[in-house]
């Protein structure tokens, strides 16, 4: 239950984030026993670069407290979608926090929103979507891979999030999201190899009052096909963005001052007094040696309310009749 709301004390079975350094962050379970490869119960000990940690010792400690290891120390933190993203077991390529924040912003999600996601993958985005829409909203997530869908369902149950999410094992490219979700979603997110095949199904699922759609694609050719399908089906405000996170090093540097005293003297051939070159200190940002790598393109679009869609169809029909 460690993902559903904040609490102070670690309880047995909680998922805990072990923070050692900025590059050494681990996800562990606060359980005294674990099962080995032979199926036997053994003491749950987590090995770190700074020594072993008995997971049973975490039970009863406060989140944020400092723990001692045999060769150093670390901190135990309560899991958040951001920390889960950098520690989760990868079953597929995941979406990271810079893209996730843009997705939630552009989809205009808030508590109470109904969101459809396809595909589920490793559940990185799913946890962030759940946090954005709970306690009254709901996430319907789809994955065509049965094992991945089952694993994601078990993770949501283990994290205490089952009341906010429904996991489905289904190929939405072939059959869509199902009649149960017709006119129910405020937003739809697609992370698929062929998103343009699913876009026609999203029109049935988005509410009659309209909604937002986002498609994540690593290749620009996928973006082109998706945008053509969005235009064909009457989506508006279509835009594609690429989110690149760049970190600048803030440093204090000494810069020389240019001596312009000679400009004040008359041109009589006399030399100005020589002075040592002065310097001043300033704060500046140093760009990184290399730019961040490409992750993918985010395409956003708005489906207008149904009355606006019907009006546009009527106007288009009038134009056709006038031409005839």
PDB file of C-alpha atoms in Angstrom:
ATOM      1  CA  UNK A   1       0.000   0.000   0.000  1.00  0.00           C
ATOM      2  CA  UNK A   2       3.043   2.276  -0.153  1.00  0.00           C
ATOM      3  CA  UNK A   3       2.013   3.899  -3.478  1.00  0.00           C
ATOM      4  CA  UNK A   4      -1.508   4.890  -2.413  1.00  0.00           C
ATOM      5  CA  UNK A   5      -0.979   8.035  -0.349  1.00  0.00           C
ATOM      6  CA  UNK A   6       1.755   9.123   2.025  1.00  0.00           C
ATOM      7  CA  UNK A   7       2.577   7.528   5.363  1.00  0.00           C
ATOM      8  CA  UNK A   8       5.335   7.722   7.954  1.00  0.00           C
ATOM      9  CA  UNK A   9       6.267   4.169   8.961  1.00  0.00           C
ATOM     10  CA  UNK A  10       7.361   1.263   6.771  1.00  0.00           C
ATOM     11  CA  UNK A  11       5.127  -1.787   7.136  1.00  0.00           C
ATOM     12  CA  UNK A  12       5.749  -5.370   6.114  1.00  0.00           C
ATOM     13  CA  UNK A  13       5.216  -5.878   2.385  1.00  0.00           C
ATOM     14  CA  UNK A  14       5.773  -2.236   1.465  1.00  0.00           C
ATOM     15  CA  UNK A  15       7.800  -1.282  -1.580  1.00  0.00           C
ATOM     16  CA  UNK A  16      10.719   0.874  -0.431  1.00  0.00           C
ATOM     17  CA  UNK A  17      13.218   2.953  -2.403  1.00  0.00           C
ATOM     18  CA  UNK A  18      16.819   2.602  -1.182  1.00  0.00           C
ATOM     19  CA  UNK A  19      18.816   5.721  -2.085  1.00  0.00           C
ATOM     20  CA  UNK A  20      22.616   5.425  -1.942  1.00  0.00           C
ATOM     21  CA  UNK A  21      23.844   7.938  -4.543  1.00  0.00           C
ATOM     22  CA  UNK A  22      22.230   9.799  -7.438  1.00  0.00           C
ATOM     23  CA  UNK A  23      23.090   6.881  -9.742  1.00  0.00           C
ATOM     24  CA  UNK A  24      22.534   4.085  -7.214  1.00  0.00           C
ATOM     25  CA  UNK A  25      18.826   3.885  -6.409  1.00  0.00           C
ATOM     26  CA  UNK A  26      17.140   0.532  -5.788  1.00  0.00           C
ATOM     27  CA  UNK A  27      13.624  -0.777  -5.245  1.00  0.00           C
ATOM     28  CA  UNK A  28      13.277  -3.402  -2.503  1.00  0.00           C
ATOM     29  CA  UNK A  29      10.502  -5.147  -0.579  1.00  0.00           C
ATOM     30  CA  UNK A  30      10.243  -4.813   3.202  1.00  0.00           C
ATOM     31  CA  UNK A  31       9.772  -8.543   3.788  1.00  0.00           C
ATOM     32  CA  UNK A  32      11.681 -10.782   6.222  1.00  0.00           C
ATOM     33  CA  UNK A  33      11.674 -13.813   3.897  1.00  0.00           C
ATOM     34  CA  UNK A  34      11.997 -14.364   0.169  1.00  0.00           C
ATOM     35  CA  UNK A  35      11.860 -17.371  -2.151  1.00  0.00           C
ATOM     36  CA  UNK A  36      15.053 -18.604  -3.815  1.00  0.00           C
ATOM     37  CA  UNK A  37      15.380 -20.342  -7.183  1.00  0.00           C
ATOM     38  CA  UNK A  38      14.670 -23.726  -5.586  1.00  0.00           C
ATOM     39  CA  UNK A  39      11.392 -22.503  -4.115  1.00  0.00           C
ATOM     40  CA  UNK A  40      12.612 -22.431  -0.516  1.00  0.00           C
ATOM     41  CA  UNK A  41      12.078 -19.551   1.914  1.00  0.00           C
ATOM     42  CA  UNK A  42      15.299 -17.831   2.934  1.00  0.00           C
ATOM     43  CA  UNK A  43      16.228 -14.645   4.768  1.00  0.00           C
ATOM     44  CA  UNK A  44      15.649 -11.591   2.570  1.00  0.00           C
ATOM     45  CA  UNK A  45      19.033  -9.864   2.261  1.00  0.00           C
ATOM     46  CA  UNK A  46      19.700  -7.166  -0.346  1.00  0.00           C
ATOM     47  CA  UNK A  47      23.307  -6.742  -1.458  1.00  0.00           C
ATOM     48  CA  UNK A  48      24.539  -3.207  -2.223  1.00  0.00           C
ATOM     49  CA  UNK A  49      27.940  -1.722  -3.135  1.00  0.00           C
ATOM     50  CA  UNK A  50      28.105  -0.461   0.470  1.00  0.00           C
ATOM     51  CA  UNK A  51      27.254  -3.732   2.187  1.00  0.00           C
ATOM     52  CA  UNK A  52      24.325  -6.039   2.851  1.00  0.00           C
ATOM     53  CA  UNK A  53      20.914  -4.914   4.059  1.00  0.00           C
ATOM     54  CA  UNK A  54      18.513  -7.182   5.933  1.00  0.00           C
ATOM     55  CA  UNK A  55      15.097  -6.183   4.600  1.00  0.00           C
ATOM     56  CA  UNK A  56      13.407  -7.226   7.857  1.00  0.00           C
ATOM     57  CA  UNK A  57      15.244  -4.359   9.574  1.00  0.00           C
ATOM     58  CA  UNK A  58      13.284  -1.854   7.464  1.00  0.00           C
ATOM     59  CA  UNK A  59       9.946  -2.741   9.058  1.00  0.00           C
ATOM     60  CA  UNK A  60       9.003  -0.098  11.611  1.00  0.00           C
ATOM     61  CA  UNK A  61      11.470   2.518  10.392  1.00  0.00           C
ATOM     62  CA  UNK A  62      10.319   5.945   9.232  1.00  0.00           C
ATOM     63  CA  UNK A  63      10.407   6.879   5.576  1.00  0.00           C
ATOM     64  CA  UNK A  64      13.285   9.259   4.930  1.00  0.00           C
ATOM     65  CA  UNK A  65      15.417   7.844   7.735  1.00  0.00           C
ATOM     66  CA  UNK A  66      19.110   7.053   7.386  1.00  0.00           C
ATOM     67  CA  UNK A  67      20.144   3.394   7.617  1.00  0.00           C
ATOM     68  CA  UNK A  68      23.609   2.034   8.310  1.00  0.00           C
ATOM     69  CA  UNK A  69      25.249  -0.536   6.046  1.00  0.00           C
ATOM     70  CA  UNK A  70      28.455  -2.457   6.688  1.00  0.00           C
ATOM     71  CA  UNK A  71      30.459  -0.171   4.374  1.00  0.00           C
ATOM     72  CA  UNK A  72      28.418   3.006   4.448  1.00  0.00           C
ATOM     73  CA  UNK A  73      24.852   4.239   4.711  1.00  0.00           C
ATOM     74  CA  UNK A  74      21.773   5.040   2.677  1.00  0.00           C
ATOM     75  CA  UNK A  75      18.260   6.480   2.932  1.00  0.00           C
ATOM     76  CA  UNK A  76      14.898   4.714   2.693  1.00  0.00           C
ATOM     77  CA  UNK A  77      12.328   6.714   0.728  1.00  0.00           C
ATOM     78  CA  UNK A  78       8.658   6.285  -0.003  1.00  0.00           C
ATOM     79  CA  UNK A  79       8.113   5.321  -3.655  1.00  0.00           C
ATOM     80  CA  UNK A  80       6.774   7.872  -6.125  1.00  0.00           C
ATOM     81  CA  UNK A  81       6.105   7.456  -9.866  1.00  0.00           C
ATOM     82  CA  UNK A  82       9.385   9.304 -10.554  1.00  0.00           C
ATOM     83  CA  UNK A  83      11.440   6.993  -8.307  1.00  0.00           C
ATOM     84  CA  UNK A  84       9.603   3.934  -9.622  1.00  0.00           C
ATOM     85  CA  UNK A  85      10.502   4.938 -13.192  1.00  0.00           C
ATOM     86  CA  UNK A  86      14.245   4.788 -12.484  1.00  0.00           C
ATOM     87  CA  UNK A  87      14.110   1.559 -10.447  1.00  0.00           C
ATOM     88  CA  UNK A  88      11.412  -0.625 -12.036  1.00  0.00           C
ATOM     89  CA  UNK A  89      12.262  -3.917 -13.784  1.00  0.00           C
ATOM     90  CA  UNK A  90      12.278  -3.256 -17.532  1.00  0.00           C
ATOM     91  CA  UNK A  91      10.045  -5.520 -19.597  1.00  0.00           C
ATOM     92  CA  UNK A  92       9.933  -3.042 -22.486  1.00  0.00           C
ATOM     93  CA  UNK A  93      11.483   0.323 -23.338  1.00  0.00           C
ATOM     94  CA  UNK A  94       9.906   2.773 -20.890  1.00  0.00           C
ATOM     95  CA  UNK A  95       8.841   6.424 -20.968  1.00  0.00           C
ATOM     96  CA  UNK A  96      10.847   8.650 -18.615  1.00  0.00           C
ATOM     97  CA  UNK A  97       9.846  11.577 -16.405  1.00  0.00           C
ATOM     98  CA  UNK A  98      10.522  14.468 -18.887  1.00  0.00           C
ATOM     99  CA  UNK A  99       8.110  12.933 -21.426  1.00  0.00           C
ATOM    100  CA  UNK A 100       5.658  11.823 -18.718  1.00  0.00           C
ATOM    101  CA  UNK A 101       5.316  15.354 -17.339  1.00  0.00           C
ATOM    102  CA  UNK A 102       4.567  16.739 -20.809  1.00  0.00           C
ATOM    103  CA  UNK A 103       2.022  13.990 -21.476  1.00  0.00           C
ATOM    104  CA  UNK A 104       0.086  14.667 -18.261  1.00  0.00           C
ATOM    105  CA  UNK A 105       0.166  18.427 -18.931  1.00  0.00           C
ATOM    106  CA  UNK A 106      -1.018  18.213 -22.534  1.00  0.00           C
ATOM    107  CA  UNK A 107      -3.718  15.616 -21.828  1.00  0.00           C
ATOM    108  CA  UNK A 108      -5.112  18.055 -19.215  1.00  0.00           C
ATOM    109  CA  UNK A 109      -5.494  15.314 -16.606  1.00  0.00           C
ATOM    110  CA  UNK A 110      -6.925  16.027 -13.175  1.00  0.00           C
ATOM    111  CA  UNK A 111      -8.495  14.024 -10.325  1.00  0.00           C
ATOM    112  CA  UNK A 112     -11.578  12.341 -11.754  1.00  0.00           C
ATOM    113  CA  UNK A 113     -10.341  11.996 -15.343  1.00  0.00           C
ATOM    114  CA  UNK A 114     -10.874   8.743 -17.238  1.00  0.00           C
ATOM    115  CA  UNK A 115      -7.785   7.728 -19.243  1.00  0.00           C
ATOM    116  CA  UNK A 116      -7.156   4.932 -21.747  1.00  0.00           C
ATOM    117  CA  UNK A 117      -3.570   3.749 -22.227  1.00  0.00           C
ATOM    118  CA  UNK A 118      -2.160   1.360 -24.814  1.00  0.00           C
ATOM    119  CA  UNK A 119       0.216  -0.350 -24.320  1.00  0.00           C
ATOM    120  CA  UNK A 120       0.984  -0.933 -20.688  1.00  0.00           C
ATOM    121  CA  UNK A 121       4.590  -2.099 -21.113  1.00  0.00           C
ATOM    122  CA  UNK A 122       6.579  -1.876 -17.871  1.00  0.00           C
ATOM    123  CA  UNK A 123       4.036   0.417 -16.189  1.00  0.00           C
ATOM    124  CA  UNK A 124       6.244   3.503 -15.926  1.00  0.00           C
ATOM    125  CA  UNK A 125       3.674   5.918 -17.342  1.00  0.00           C
ATOM    126  CA  UNK A 126       0.779   4.010 -15.772  1.00  0.00           C
ATOM    127  CA  UNK A 127       1.823   4.882 -12.204  1.00  0.00           C
ATOM    128  CA  UNK A 128       2.071   8.583 -13.069  1.00  0.00           C
ATOM    129  CA  UNK A 129      -1.334   8.532 -14.792  1.00  0.00           C
ATOM    130  CA  UNK A 130      -2.922   6.881 -11.765  1.00  0.00           C
ATOM    131  CA  UNK A 131      -1.507   9.523  -9.427  1.00  0.00           C
ATOM    132  CA  UNK A 132      -2.862  12.278 -11.701  1.00  0.00           C
ATOM    133  CA  UNK A 133      -6.458  10.952 -11.846  1.00  0.00           C
ATOM    134  CA  UNK A 134      -7.023   9.413  -8.397  1.00  0.00           C
ATOM    135  CA  UNK A 135      -8.969   9.247  -6.137  1.00  0.00           C
ATOM    136  CA  UNK A 136     -12.077   9.528  -8.339  1.00  0.00           C
ATOM    137  CA  UNK A 137     -10.607   8.874 -11.802  1.00  0.00           C
ATOM    138  CA  UNK A 138      -9.651   5.607 -13.459  1.00  0.00           C
ATOM    139  CA  UNK A 139      -7.034   4.239 -15.852  1.00  0.00           C
ATOM    140  CA  UNK A 140      -7.874   1.562 -18.428  1.00  0.00           C
ATOM    141  CA  UNK A 141      -4.629   0.141 -19.757  1.00  0.00           C
ATOM    142  CA  UNK A 142      -4.223  -2.367 -22.596  1.00  0.00           C
ATOM    143  CA  UNK A 143      -1.365  -4.641 -23.683  1.00  0.00           C
ATOM    144  CA  UNK A 144      -1.464  -7.330 -26.356  1.00  0.00           C
ATOM    145  CA  UNK A 145       1.243  -9.391 -24.556  1.00  0.00           C
ATOM    146  CA  UNK A 146      -0.440 -11.691 -22.023  1.00  0.00           C
ATOM    147  CA  UNK A 147       2.541 -12.129 -19.682  1.00  0.00           C
ATOM    148  CA  UNK A 148       3.248  -8.393 -19.566  1.00  0.00           C
ATOM    149  CA  UNK A 149      -0.400  -7.683 -18.807  1.00  0.00           C
ATOM    150  CA  UNK A 150      -0.431 -10.258 -15.984  1.00  0.00           C
ATOM    151  CA  UNK A 151       2.813  -8.909 -14.518  1.00  0.00           C
ATOM    152  CA  UNK A 152       1.504  -5.344 -14.598  1.00  0.00           C
ATOM    153  CA  UNK A 153      -1.749  -6.454 -12.936  1.00  0.00           C
ATOM    154  CA  UNK A 154       0.243  -8.118 -10.131  1.00  0.00           C
ATOM    155  CA  UNK A 155       2.362  -4.987  -9.645  1.00  0.00           C
ATOM    156  CA  UNK A 156      -0.684  -2.727  -9.380  1.00  0.00           C
ATOM    157  CA  UNK A 157      -2.199  -5.095  -6.825  1.00  0.00           C
ATOM    158  CA  UNK A 158       1.057  -5.228  -4.863  1.00  0.00           C
ATOM    159  CA  UNK A 159       1.232  -1.414  -4.838  1.00  0.00           C
ATOM    160  CA  UNK A 160      -2.364  -1.040  -3.660  1.00  0.00           C
ATOM    161  CA  UNK A 161      -3.606   0.621  -6.864  1.00  0.00           C
ATOM    162  CA  UNK A 162      -6.152  -1.898  -8.153  1.00  0.00           C
ATOM    163  CA  UNK A 163      -9.112   0.384  -7.397  1.00  0.00           C
ATOM    164  CA  UNK A 164      -7.731   2.987  -9.818  1.00  0.00           C
ATOM    165  CA  UNK A 165      -6.685   0.812 -12.766  1.00  0.00           C
ATOM    166  CA  UNK A 166      -8.076  -1.937 -14.993  1.00  0.00           C
ATOM    167  CA  UNK A 167      -5.586  -4.024 -16.973  1.00  0.00           C
ATOM    168  CA  UNK A 168      -6.725  -5.644 -20.219  1.00  0.00           C
ATOM    169  CA  UNK A 169      -4.942  -8.155 -22.442  1.00  0.00           C
ATOM    170  CA  UNK A 170      -6.144  -7.197 -25.902  1.00  0.00           C
ATOM    171  CA  UNK A 171      -4.942  -6.238 -29.382  1.00  0.00           C
ATOM    172  CA  UNK A 172      -6.556  -2.817 -29.764  1.00  0.00           C
ATOM    173  CA  UNK A 173      -5.330  -2.482 -33.361  1.00  0.00           C
ATOM    174  CA  UNK A 174      -7.784  -5.183 -34.399  1.00  0.00           C
ATOM    175  CA  UNK A 175     -10.808  -4.717 -32.142  1.00  0.00           C
ATOM    176  CA  UNK A 176     -10.443  -1.350 -30.425  1.00  0.00           C
ATOM    177  CA  UNK A 177     -11.023  -0.754 -26.721  1.00  0.00           C
ATOM    178  CA  UNK A 178     -14.404  -2.465 -26.397  1.00  0.00           C
ATOM    179  CA  UNK A 179     -18.004  -1.287 -26.195  1.00  0.00           C
ATOM    180  CA  UNK A 180     -17.751  -0.821 -22.419  1.00  0.00           C
ATOM    181  CA  UNK A 181     -15.538   2.237 -22.969  1.00  0.00           C
ATOM    182  CA  UNK A 182     -17.650   3.955 -25.621  1.00  0.00           C
ATOM    183  CA  UNK A 183     -18.011   7.712 -24.875  1.00  0.00           C
ATOM    184  CA  UNK A 184     -16.221   7.261 -21.546  1.00  0.00           C
ATOM    185  CA  UNK A 185     -12.654   8.590 -21.845  1.00  0.00           C
ATOM    186  CA  UNK A 186     -11.394  12.121 -21.306  1.00  0.00           C
ATOM    187  CA  UNK A 187      -7.998  11.273 -22.815  1.00  0.00           C
ATOM    188  CA  UNK A 188      -6.285   8.491 -24.754  1.00  0.00           C
ATOM    189  CA  UNK A 189      -2.577   7.676 -24.838  1.00  0.00           C
ATOM    190  CA  UNK A 190      -1.031   5.441 -27.520  1.00  0.00           C
ATOM    191  CA  UNK A 191       2.418   3.859 -27.383  1.00  0.00           C
ATOM    192  CA  UNK A 192       2.198   1.395 -30.246  1.00  0.00           C
ATOM    193  CA  UNK A 193       4.129   0.492 -33.424  1.00  0.00           C
ATOM    194  CA  UNK A 194       1.077   1.374 -35.574  1.00  0.00           C
ATOM    195  CA  UNK A 195      -0.888   4.106 -33.761  1.00  0.00           C
ATOM    196  CA  UNK A 196      -2.698   5.204 -36.943  1.00  0.00           C
ATOM    197  CA  UNK A 197      -4.590   1.887 -36.884  1.00  0.00           C
ATOM    198  CA  UNK A 198      -5.964   2.611 -33.409  1.00  0.00           C
ATOM    199  CA  UNK A 199      -6.839   6.298 -33.881  1.00  0.00           C
ATOM    200  CA  UNK A 200     -10.222   5.482 -35.552  1.00  0.00           C
ATOM    201  CA  UNK A 201     -11.165   3.410 -32.464  1.00  0.00           C
ATOM    202  CA  UNK A 202     -10.376   6.319 -30.122  1.00  0.00           C
ATOM    203  CA  UNK A 203     -13.249   8.379 -31.573  1.00  0.00           C
ATOM    204  CA  UNK A 204     -15.719   5.873 -30.141  1.00  0.00           C
ATOM    205  CA  UNK A 205     -14.063   5.904 -26.719  1.00  0.00           C
ATOM    206  CA  UNK A 206     -13.651   9.663 -26.209  1.00  0.00           C
ATOM    207  CA  UNK A 207     -16.613  11.433 -24.603  1.00  0.00           C
ATOM    208  CA  UNK A 208     -19.176  13.318 -26.688  1.00  0.00           C
ATOM    209  CA  UNK A 209     -17.932  16.496 -25.007  1.00  0.00           C
ATOM    210  CA  UNK A 210     -14.517  15.944 -26.635  1.00  0.00           C
ATOM    211  CA  UNK A 211     -11.100  15.007 -25.312  1.00  0.00           C
ATOM    212  CA  UNK A 212      -7.379  14.848 -25.909  1.00  0.00           C
ATOM    213  CA  UNK A 213      -5.168  12.261 -27.582  1.00  0.00           C
ATOM    214  CA  UNK A 214      -1.420  11.669 -27.331  1.00  0.00           C
ATOM    215  CA  UNK A 215       0.704   9.297 -29.415  1.00  0.00           C
ATOM    216  CA  UNK A 216       4.327   8.445 -28.560  1.00  0.00           C
ATOM    217  CA  UNK A 217       6.475   7.281 -31.472  1.00  0.00           C
ATOM    218  CA  UNK A 218      10.262   6.893 -31.810  1.00  0.00           C
ATOM    219  CA  UNK A 219      10.301   7.362 -35.615  1.00  0.00           C
ATOM    220  CA  UNK A 220       9.196  10.400 -37.614  1.00  0.00           C
ATOM    221  CA  UNK A 221       7.585   8.148 -40.251  1.00  0.00           C
ATOM    222  CA  UNK A 222       5.163   6.909 -37.590  1.00  0.00           C
ATOM    223  CA  UNK A 223       4.391  10.514 -36.680  1.00  0.00           C
ATOM    224  CA  UNK A 224       3.644  11.412 -40.302  1.00  0.00           C
ATOM    225  CA  UNK A 225       1.167   8.562 -40.751  1.00  0.00           C
ATOM    226  CA  UNK A 226      -0.496   9.335 -37.419  1.00  0.00           C
ATOM    227  CA  UNK A 227      -0.897  13.045 -38.250  1.00  0.00           C
ATOM    228  CA  UNK A 228      -2.456  12.216 -41.631  1.00  0.00           C
ATOM    229  CA  UNK A 229      -4.984   9.940 -39.915  1.00  0.00           C
ATOM    230  CA  UNK A 230      -5.748  12.598 -37.278  1.00  0.00           C
ATOM    231  CA  UNK A 231      -6.408  15.204 -39.974  1.00  0.00           C
ATOM    232  CA  UNK A 232      -8.592  12.780 -41.917  1.00  0.00           C
ATOM    233  CA  UNK A 233     -10.762  12.029 -38.860  1.00  0.00           C
ATOM    234  CA  UNK A 234     -11.328  15.658 -37.871  1.00  0.00           C
ATOM    235  CA  UNK A 235      -8.911  16.078 -34.966  1.00  0.00           C
ATOM    236  CA  UNK A 236      -7.779  19.634 -34.289  1.00  0.00           C
ATOM    237  CA  UNK A 237      -4.811  21.422 -32.649  1.00  0.00           C
ATOM    238  CA  UNK A 238      -2.407  18.749 -33.908  1.00  0.00           C
ATOM    239  CA  UNK A 239       1.177  19.306 -32.794  1.00  0.00           C
ATOM    240  CA  UNK A 240       4.301  17.179 -32.410  1.00  0.00           C
ATOM    241  CA  UNK A 241       7.003  17.918 -29.836  1.00  0.00           C
ATOM    242  CA  UNK A 242      10.255  16.327 -28.719  1.00  0.00           C
ATOM    243  CA  UNK A 243      11.250  16.673 -25.075  1.00  0.00           C
ATOM    244  CA  UNK A 244      15.013  16.782 -24.465  1.00  0.00           C
ATOM    245  CA  UNK A 245      16.299  17.225 -20.917  1.00  0.00           C
ATOM    246  CA  UNK A 246      19.568  19.177 -20.779  1.00  0.00           C
ATOM    247  CA  UNK A 247      21.482  19.798 -17.559  1.00  0.00           C
ATOM    248  CA  UNK A 248      23.762  22.826 -17.259  1.00  0.00           C
ATOM    249  CA  UNK A 249      26.585  23.069 -14.707  1.00  0.00           C
ATOM    250  CA  UNK A 250      26.329  26.330 -12.734  1.00  0.00           C
ATOM    251  CA  UNK A 251      29.817  27.675 -11.915  1.00  0.00           C
ATOM    252  CA  UNK A 252      31.520  30.858 -10.737  1.00  0.00           C
ATOM    253  CA  UNK A 253      34.055  32.189 -13.223  1.00  0.00           C
ATOM    254  CA  UNK A 254      36.505  35.111 -13.251  1.00  0.00           C
ATOM    255  CA  UNK A 255      36.321  37.248 -16.394  1.00  0.00           C
ATOM    256  CA  UNK A 256      38.827  40.012 -17.324  1.00  0.00           C
ATOM    257  CA  UNK A 257      37.740  43.653 -17.594  1.00  0.00           C
ATOM    258  CA  UNK A 258      38.708  45.568 -20.713  1.00  0.00           C
ATOM    259  CA  UNK A 259      40.820  48.654 -19.854  1.00  0.00           C
ATOM    260  CA  UNK A 260      39.531  51.639 -21.888  1.00  0.00           C
ATOM    261  CA  UNK A 261      41.467  54.376 -20.068  1.00  0.00           C
ATOM    262  CA  UNK A 262      43.401  55.231 -23.228  1.00  0.00           C
ATOM    263  CA  UNK A 263      40.216  56.575 -24.807  1.00  0.00           C
ATOM    264  CA  UNK A 264      40.142  59.404 -22.231  1.00  0.00           C
ATOM    265  CA  UNK A 265      43.614  60.785 -23.208  1.00  0.00           C
ATOM    266  CA  UNK A 266      44.197  63.307 -25.970  1.00  0.00           C
ATOM    267  CA  UNK A 267      45.936  62.099 -29.072  1.00  0.00           C
ATOM    268  CA  UNK A 268      49.192  63.879 -28.191  1.00  0.00           C
ATOM    269  CA  UNK A 269      51.380  60.854 -28.475  1.00  0.00           C
ATOM    270  CA  UNK A 270      51.656  60.372 -24.689  1.00  0.00           C
ATOM    271  CA  UNK A 271      51.215  56.896 -23.330  1.00  0.00           C
ATOM    272  CA  UNK A 272      48.567  56.104 -20.769  1.00  0.00           C
ATOM    273  CA  UNK A 273      49.536  54.677 -17.434  1.00  0.00           C
ATOM    274  CA  UNK A 274      49.812  50.932 -17.505  1.00  0.00           C
ATOM    275  CA  UNK A 275      47.642  49.137 -14.972  1.00  0.00           C
ATOM    276  CA  UNK A 276      47.107  45.516 -14.111  1.00  0.00           C
ATOM    277  CA  UNK A 277      44.125  44.022 -15.838  1.00  0.00           C
ATOM    278  CA  UNK A 278      41.171  43.822 -13.474  1.00  0.00           C
ATOM    279  CA  UNK A 279      38.813  40.868 -13.252  1.00  0.00           C
ATOM    280  CA  UNK A 280      35.324  40.301 -11.883  1.00  0.00           C
ATOM    281  CA  UNK A 281      33.520  37.159 -10.762  1.00  0.00           C
ATOM    282  CA  UNK A 282      30.200  36.073 -12.222  1.00  0.00           C
ATOM    283  CA  UNK A 283      27.858  33.086 -12.124  1.00  0.00           C
ATOM    284  CA  UNK A 284      27.462  31.322 -15.465  1.00  0.00           C
ATOM    285  CA  UNK A 285      25.959  28.089 -16.789  1.00  0.00           C
ATOM    286  CA  UNK A 286      28.190  25.657 -18.660  1.00  0.00           C
ATOM    287  CA  UNK A 287      26.422  23.537 -21.317  1.00  0.00           C
ATOM    288  CA  UNK A 288      27.032  19.766 -21.342  1.00  0.00           C
ATOM    289  CA  UNK A 289      29.731  18.267 -23.517  1.00  0.00           C
ATOM    290  CA  UNK A 290      27.134  16.290 -25.477  1.00  0.00           C
ATOM    291  CA  UNK A 291      23.421  16.740 -26.073  1.00  0.00           C
ATOM    292  CA  UNK A 292      20.895  14.200 -24.694  1.00  0.00           C
ATOM    293  CA  UNK A 293      19.837  11.359 -26.921  1.00  0.00           C
ATOM    294  CA  UNK A 294      16.532  11.065 -28.776  1.00  0.00           C
ATOM    295  CA  UNK A 295      13.765   9.138 -27.036  1.00  0.00           C
ATOM    296  CA  UNK A 296      10.664   9.762 -29.120  1.00  0.00           C
ATOM    297  CA  UNK A 297       8.119  12.218 -30.526  1.00  0.00           C
ATOM    298  CA  UNK A 298       4.913  13.195 -28.752  1.00  0.00           C
ATOM    299  CA  UNK A 299       1.953  14.002 -30.987  1.00  0.00           C
ATOM    300  CA  UNK A 300      -1.013  15.731 -29.342  1.00  0.00           C
ATOM    301  CA  UNK A 301      -4.456  16.385 -30.805  1.00  0.00           C
ATOM    302  CA  UNK A 302      -7.923  17.483 -29.677  1.00  0.00           C
ATOM    303  CA  UNK A 303     -11.156  15.773 -30.654  1.00  0.00           C
ATOM    304  CA  UNK A 304     -13.872  18.476 -30.618  1.00  0.00           C
ATOM    305  CA  UNK A 305     -17.315  17.907 -29.068  1.00  0.00           C
ATOM    306  CA  UNK A 306     -19.728  15.813 -31.094  1.00  0.00           C
ATOM    307  CA  UNK A 307     -21.935  18.789 -31.972  1.00  0.00           C
ATOM    308  CA  UNK A 308     -18.914  20.518 -33.504  1.00  0.00           C
ATOM    309  CA  UNK A 309     -18.053  17.369 -35.444  1.00  0.00           C
ATOM    310  CA  UNK A 310     -21.608  17.065 -36.762  1.00  0.00           C
ATOM    311  CA  UNK A 311     -21.597  20.746 -37.710  1.00  0.00           C
ATOM    312  CA  UNK A 312     -18.361  20.332 -39.631  1.00  0.00           C
ATOM    313  CA  UNK A 313     -19.781  17.299 -41.472  1.00  0.00           C
ATOM    314  CA  UNK A 314     -22.877  19.343 -42.340  1.00  0.00           C
ATOM    315  CA  UNK A 315     -20.764  22.255 -43.622  1.00  0.00           C
ATOM    316  CA  UNK A 316     -18.639  19.920 -45.690  1.00  0.00           C
ATOM    317  CA  UNK A 317     -21.773  18.355 -47.197  1.00  0.00           C
ATOM    318  CA  UNK A 318     -23.100  21.805 -48.100  1.00  0.00           C
ATOM    319  CA  UNK A 319     -19.841  22.617 -49.836  1.00  0.00           C
ATOM    320  CA  UNK A 320     -20.128  19.406 -51.837  1.00  0.00           C
ATOM    321  CA  UNK A 321     -23.745  20.198 -52.815  1.00  0.00           C
ATOM    322  CA  UNK A 322     -22.778  23.720 -53.900  1.00  0.00           C
ATOM    323  CA  UNK A 323     -20.023  22.334 -56.079  1.00  0.00           C
ATOM    324  CA  UNK A 324     -22.447  19.924 -57.696  1.00  0.00           C
TER     325      UNK A 324
END
